[in-house]
Amino acid sequence: MVSRVDIARTLLDLGLKPRFKGFGVLIQVLLLTTADPSTLYGITTVVYPTVAQDIGIKAASVERNIRTALLSTAFRTGTPLAQKLFYDYDMLDTPTNSEFISIVTLYLLTNIASHPEAYDVNQASNNM
């Protein structure tokens, strides 16, 4: 299972900044999509309304907050993880919200959920 901490760490590794409302919104969205990947087929019809209701905002605000976070972030400067996941995009070509959510969801499910030791801080300190 993917935790809130795993998601936040991944977003930070992608260069997203927590000062944007979209950062927190993306955490909620990714919690939902990693728990039930079939929701990826209904980003605007299922995910946005569900998250909006959970956090008390409008579905349009969910979409706008995510878009603002993606457009206003260091994600576009090419952190190593961003280069790995979004190699098809250049600095002027930001993925759509749905593309970003889908790619990051699949990354979390295939790299974090299947290898939880990758983010195990205790294991890292034991190897020192």
Coordinates of C-alpha atoms in Angstrom, one line a residue:
M1 CA 0.0 0.0 0.0
V2 CA 1.2 3.5 -0.8
S3 CA 1.2 5.9 2.1
R4 CA 0.7 9.7 2.2
V5 CA 4.4 10.0 3.1
D6 CA 5.5 8.0 0.0
I7 CA 3.3 10.2 -2.2
A8 CA 4.6 13.5 -0.6
R9 CA 8.2 12.3 -1.0
T10 CA 7.6 11.3 -4.6
L11 CA 6.0 14.7 -5.4
L12 CA 9.0 16.5 -3.7
D13 CA 11.4 14.3 -5.8
L14 CA 9.6 15.4 -8.9
G15 CA 10.2 19.1 -7.9
L16 CA 6.7 20.0 -6.8
K17 CA 6.5 22.6 -4.1
P18 CA 4.3 22.1 -1.0
R19 CA 3.4 25.8 -1.0
F20 CA 0.9 25.2 -3.7
K21 CA -2.6 24.0 -2.8
G22 CA -2.3 21.6 -5.7
F23 CA 0.4 19.7 -3.8
G24 CA -2.0 18.7 -1.0
V25 CA -4.7 18.0 -3.6
L26 CA -2.4 15.8 -5.6
I27 CA -1.7 13.8 -2.4
Q28 CA -5.4 13.1 -2.0
V29 CA -5.8 12.3 -5.7
L30 CA -2.9 9.9 -5.7
L31 CA -4.1 8.2 -2.5
L32 CA -7.4 7.5 -4.3
T33 CA -5.8 6.4 -7.6
T34 CA -3.2 4.1 -6.0
A35 CA -5.9 2.5 -3.8
D36 CA -8.1 1.9 -6.9
P37 CA -6.3 2.3 -10.2
S38 CA -9.6 1.9 -12.2
T39 CA -10.3 5.5 -11.1
L40 CA -7.7 6.5 -13.7
Y41 CA -10.3 6.0 -16.3
G42 CA -12.5 8.7 -14.7
I43 CA -10.2 11.5 -13.6
T44 CA -12.7 14.3 -14.3
T45 CA -15.8 12.3 -13.6
V46 CA -14.8 10.2 -10.6
V47 CA -11.5 11.4 -9.1
Y48 CA -12.0 15.2 -9.1
P49 CA -15.6 15.1 -7.6
T50 CA -14.6 12.6 -5.0
V51 CA -11.5 14.5 -3.8
A52 CA -13.5 17.8 -4.0
Q53 CA -16.1 16.4 -1.7
D54 CA -13.5 15.0 0.7
I55 CA -11.7 18.3 1.1
G56 CA -14.6 20.6 0.8
I57 CA -13.9 22.4 -2.5
K58 CA -15.4 22.4 -6.0
A59 CA -14.2 19.8 -8.6
A60 CA -13.1 22.7 -10.9
S61 CA -10.8 23.9 -8.0
V62 CA -9.2 20.5 -7.8
E63 CA -8.3 20.6 -11.5
R64 CA -7.1 24.2 -11.3
N65 CA -5.0 23.7 -8.2
I66 CA -3.3 20.7 -9.8
R67 CA -2.7 22.5 -13.1
T68 CA -1.2 25.6 -11.2
A69 CA 1.1 23.3 -9.2
L70 CA 2.3 21.6 -12.4
L71 CA 2.9 24.8 -14.3
S72 CA 4.5 26.7 -11.5
T73 CA 7.0 24.2 -10.3
A74 CA 10.6 23.1 -10.5
F75 CA 9.1 19.8 -12.0
R76 CA 9.8 21.5 -15.3
T77 CA 13.5 22.0 -14.5
G78 CA 14.1 18.3 -14.8
T79 CA 14.8 16.6 -11.5
P80 CA 16.3 13.1 -12.0
L81 CA 12.9 11.4 -11.2
A82 CA 11.0 13.9 -13.5
Q83 CA 13.5 13.1 -16.3
K84 CA 12.9 9.4 -15.8
L85 CA 9.1 9.6 -15.7
F86 CA 8.5 12.4 -18.2
Y87 CA 11.3 11.9 -20.7
D88 CA 8.9 12.6 -23.6
Y89 CA 8.2 16.2 -22.4
D90 CA 10.5 19.2 -22.7
M91 CA 10.5 22.2 -20.4
L92 CA 7.8 24.0 -22.5
D93 CA 5.6 20.9 -22.7
T94 CA 4.0 20.1 -19.4
P95 CA 1.9 16.9 -19.1
T96 CA -1.8 17.3 -18.7
N97 CA -3.2 16.7 -15.2
S98 CA -4.5 13.3 -16.3
E99 CA -1.2 12.3 -17.8
F100 CA 0.7 13.4 -14.7
I101 CA -1.7 11.6 -12.4
S102 CA -1.6 8.4 -14.4
I103 CA 2.2 8.3 -14.8
V104 CA 2.8 9.0 -11.1
T105 CA 0.2 6.5 -10.0
L106 CA 1.8 3.8 -12.0
Y107 CA 5.2 4.7 -10.7
L108 CA 4.0 4.6 -7.1
L109 CA 2.3 1.2 -7.6
T110 CA 5.2 -0.4 -9.4
N111 CA 8.1 1.1 -7.4
I112 CA 6.9 2.0 -4.0
A113 CA 4.0 -0.4 -3.3
S114 CA 5.9 -3.4 -4.7
H115 CA 9.2 -2.4 -3.0
P116 CA 8.4 -0.7 0.4
E117 CA 12.0 -1.1 1.6
A118 CA 13.0 1.5 -1.0
Y119 CA 11.8 4.2 1.4
D120 CA 12.6 2.4 4.7
V121 CA 14.6 5.0 6.6
N122 CA 15.5 2.5 9.3
Q123 CA 17.0 0.1 6.8
A124 CA 19.1 2.9 5.2
S125 CA 20.5 3.8 8.7
N126 CA 21.3 0.2 9.5
N127 CA 23.5 -0.1 6.3
M128 CA 25.7 2.8 7.4

